[in-house]
Amino acid sequence: MENIVITIHNCEKYNKMILERKIAEQIFEYFRETNCKDGDIVQMNQINIDLIPNLEPKEEDVFDTIFDGLISTEYFTYEEINIGKVIRLTRKGYNNKRALLSGLD
């Protein structure tokens, strides 16, 4: 019985990791689509209009946590500039964006 509980726990953990990666990839897709380099920006308006309304309920529940995690791990920064709210790709995020695009981790 203990093995079944551990297996279920591992499946839930695995599913959560897959969900987190999916959301991160969806955010990075905005940088990829515009061929962003280190320091380039994506307007939050795009994410708020195109991505967030199309998330599944489970994805909506964890979106802010994933988004904040990507900021705290310095993949991009969140800024308010003259054109509005943006996320700015960092060097670390640029390298990660390229890795995701090529299928590497």
Short mmCIF file of C-alpha atoms in Angstrom, two decimals, residues 2-105:
data_model
loop_
_atom_site.label_atom_id
_atom_site.label_comp_id
_atom_site.label_asym_id
_atom_site.label_seq_id
_atom_site.Cartn_x
_atom_site.Cartn_y
_atom_site.Cartn_z
CA GLU A 2 2.85 2.38 0.78
CA ASN A 3 4.23 1.94 -2.75
CA ILE A 4 0.90 2.98 -4.24
CA VAL A 5 0.82 6.17 -2.16
CA ILE A 6 4.39 7.03 -3.15
CA THR A 7 3.59 6.37 -6.81
CA ILE A 8 0.50 8.59 -6.71
CA HIS A 9 2.51 11.33 -5.00
CA ASN A 10 5.23 11.02 -7.66
CA CYS A 11 2.62 11.21 -10.46
CA GLU A 12 1.12 14.36 -8.95
CA LYS A 13 4.56 15.90 -8.63
CA TYR A 14 5.39 14.93 -12.22
CA ASN A 15 2.10 16.36 -13.51
CA LYS A 16 2.77 19.61 -11.66
CA MET A 17 6.24 19.84 -13.22
CA ILE A 18 4.77 19.28 -16.69
CA LEU A 19 2.15 21.96 -16.08
CA GLU A 20 4.78 24.43 -14.86
CA ARG A 21 6.97 23.78 -17.88
CA LYS A 22 4.01 24.17 -20.25
CA ILE A 23 3.16 27.58 -18.81
CA ALA A 24 6.80 28.71 -18.88
CA GLU A 25 7.07 27.62 -22.52
CA GLN A 26 3.88 29.54 -23.37
CA ILE A 27 5.39 32.69 -21.87
CA PHE A 28 8.72 32.16 -23.64
CA GLU A 29 6.83 31.64 -26.90
CA TYR A 30 6.10 35.38 -26.94
CA PHE A 31 9.84 36.06 -26.88
CA ARG A 32 10.46 33.45 -29.57
CA GLU A 33 7.73 34.75 -31.89
CA THR A 34 9.35 38.16 -32.05
CA ASN A 35 12.89 36.76 -32.10
CA CYS A 36 13.76 38.63 -28.88
CA LYS A 37 17.34 38.94 -27.76
CA ASP A 38 18.75 39.70 -24.32
CA GLY A 39 17.15 42.96 -23.13
CA ASP A 40 14.19 42.91 -25.56
CA ILE A 41 10.64 43.26 -24.27
CA VAL A 42 7.18 41.74 -24.63
CA GLN A 43 4.18 43.82 -23.63
CA MET A 44 2.12 42.34 -20.81
CA ASN A 45 -0.97 43.37 -22.75
CA GLN A 46 -0.21 40.56 -25.22
CA ILE A 47 -0.04 37.98 -22.45
CA ASN A 48 -3.13 39.36 -20.70
CA ILE A 49 -5.19 39.27 -23.91
CA ASP A 50 -3.82 36.23 -25.74
CA LEU A 51 -2.55 33.79 -23.12
CA ILE A 52 -4.32 34.18 -19.80
CA PRO A 53 -7.94 33.95 -21.08
CA ASN A 54 -7.07 30.69 -22.86
CA LEU A 55 -5.56 28.93 -19.85
CA GLU A 56 -7.28 25.91 -18.39
CA PRO A 57 -8.50 26.29 -14.78
CA LYS A 58 -5.52 24.35 -13.36
CA GLU A 59 -3.15 26.55 -15.38
CA GLU A 60 -4.88 29.72 -14.18
CA ASP A 61 -4.44 28.58 -10.59
CA VAL A 62 -0.65 28.38 -10.91
CA PHE A 63 0.07 31.02 -13.56
CA ASP A 64 1.01 33.82 -11.13
CA THR A 65 3.27 31.48 -9.15
CA ILE A 66 5.06 30.34 -12.32
CA PHE A 67 5.30 33.90 -13.65
CA ASP A 68 6.72 35.20 -10.36
CA GLY A 69 9.10 32.24 -10.23
CA LEU A 70 10.49 33.09 -13.66
CA ILE A 71 11.06 36.65 -12.46
CA SER A 72 12.68 35.57 -9.18
CA THR A 73 14.99 33.17 -11.05
CA GLU A 74 15.89 36.09 -13.33
CA TYR A 75 14.66 34.73 -16.66
CA PHE A 76 12.99 38.07 -17.27
CA THR A 77 12.12 41.23 -15.38
CA TYR A 78 8.75 42.91 -14.97
CA GLU A 79 8.78 46.65 -15.62
CA GLU A 80 6.49 49.60 -16.20
CA ILE A 81 7.86 51.85 -18.94
CA ASN A 82 6.42 54.57 -21.16
CA ILE A 83 4.53 52.05 -23.33
CA GLY A 84 3.05 50.19 -20.34
CA LYS A 85 3.80 47.01 -18.43
CA VAL A 86 6.39 44.75 -20.03
CA ILE A 87 8.58 41.76 -19.36
CA ARG A 88 12.21 42.16 -20.39
CA LEU A 89 14.23 39.11 -21.37
CA THR A 90 17.47 38.70 -19.41
CA ARG A 91 20.64 36.95 -20.59
CA LYS A 92 19.66 33.91 -18.53
CA GLY A 93 16.17 33.96 -20.06
CA TYR A 94 17.60 34.38 -23.54
CA ASN A 95 19.80 31.33 -23.07
CA ASN A 96 16.82 29.39 -21.69
CA LYS A 97 14.60 30.56 -24.57
CA ARG A 98 17.15 29.22 -27.03
CA ALA A 99 17.40 25.93 -25.12
CA LEU A 100 13.64 25.46 -25.10
CA LEU A 101 13.48 26.28 -28.79
CA SER A 102 16.08 23.65 -29.62
CA GLY A 103 14.50 21.11 -27.25
CA LEU A 104 17.34 21.18 -24.72
CA ASP A 105 17.17 21.86 -20.99
#
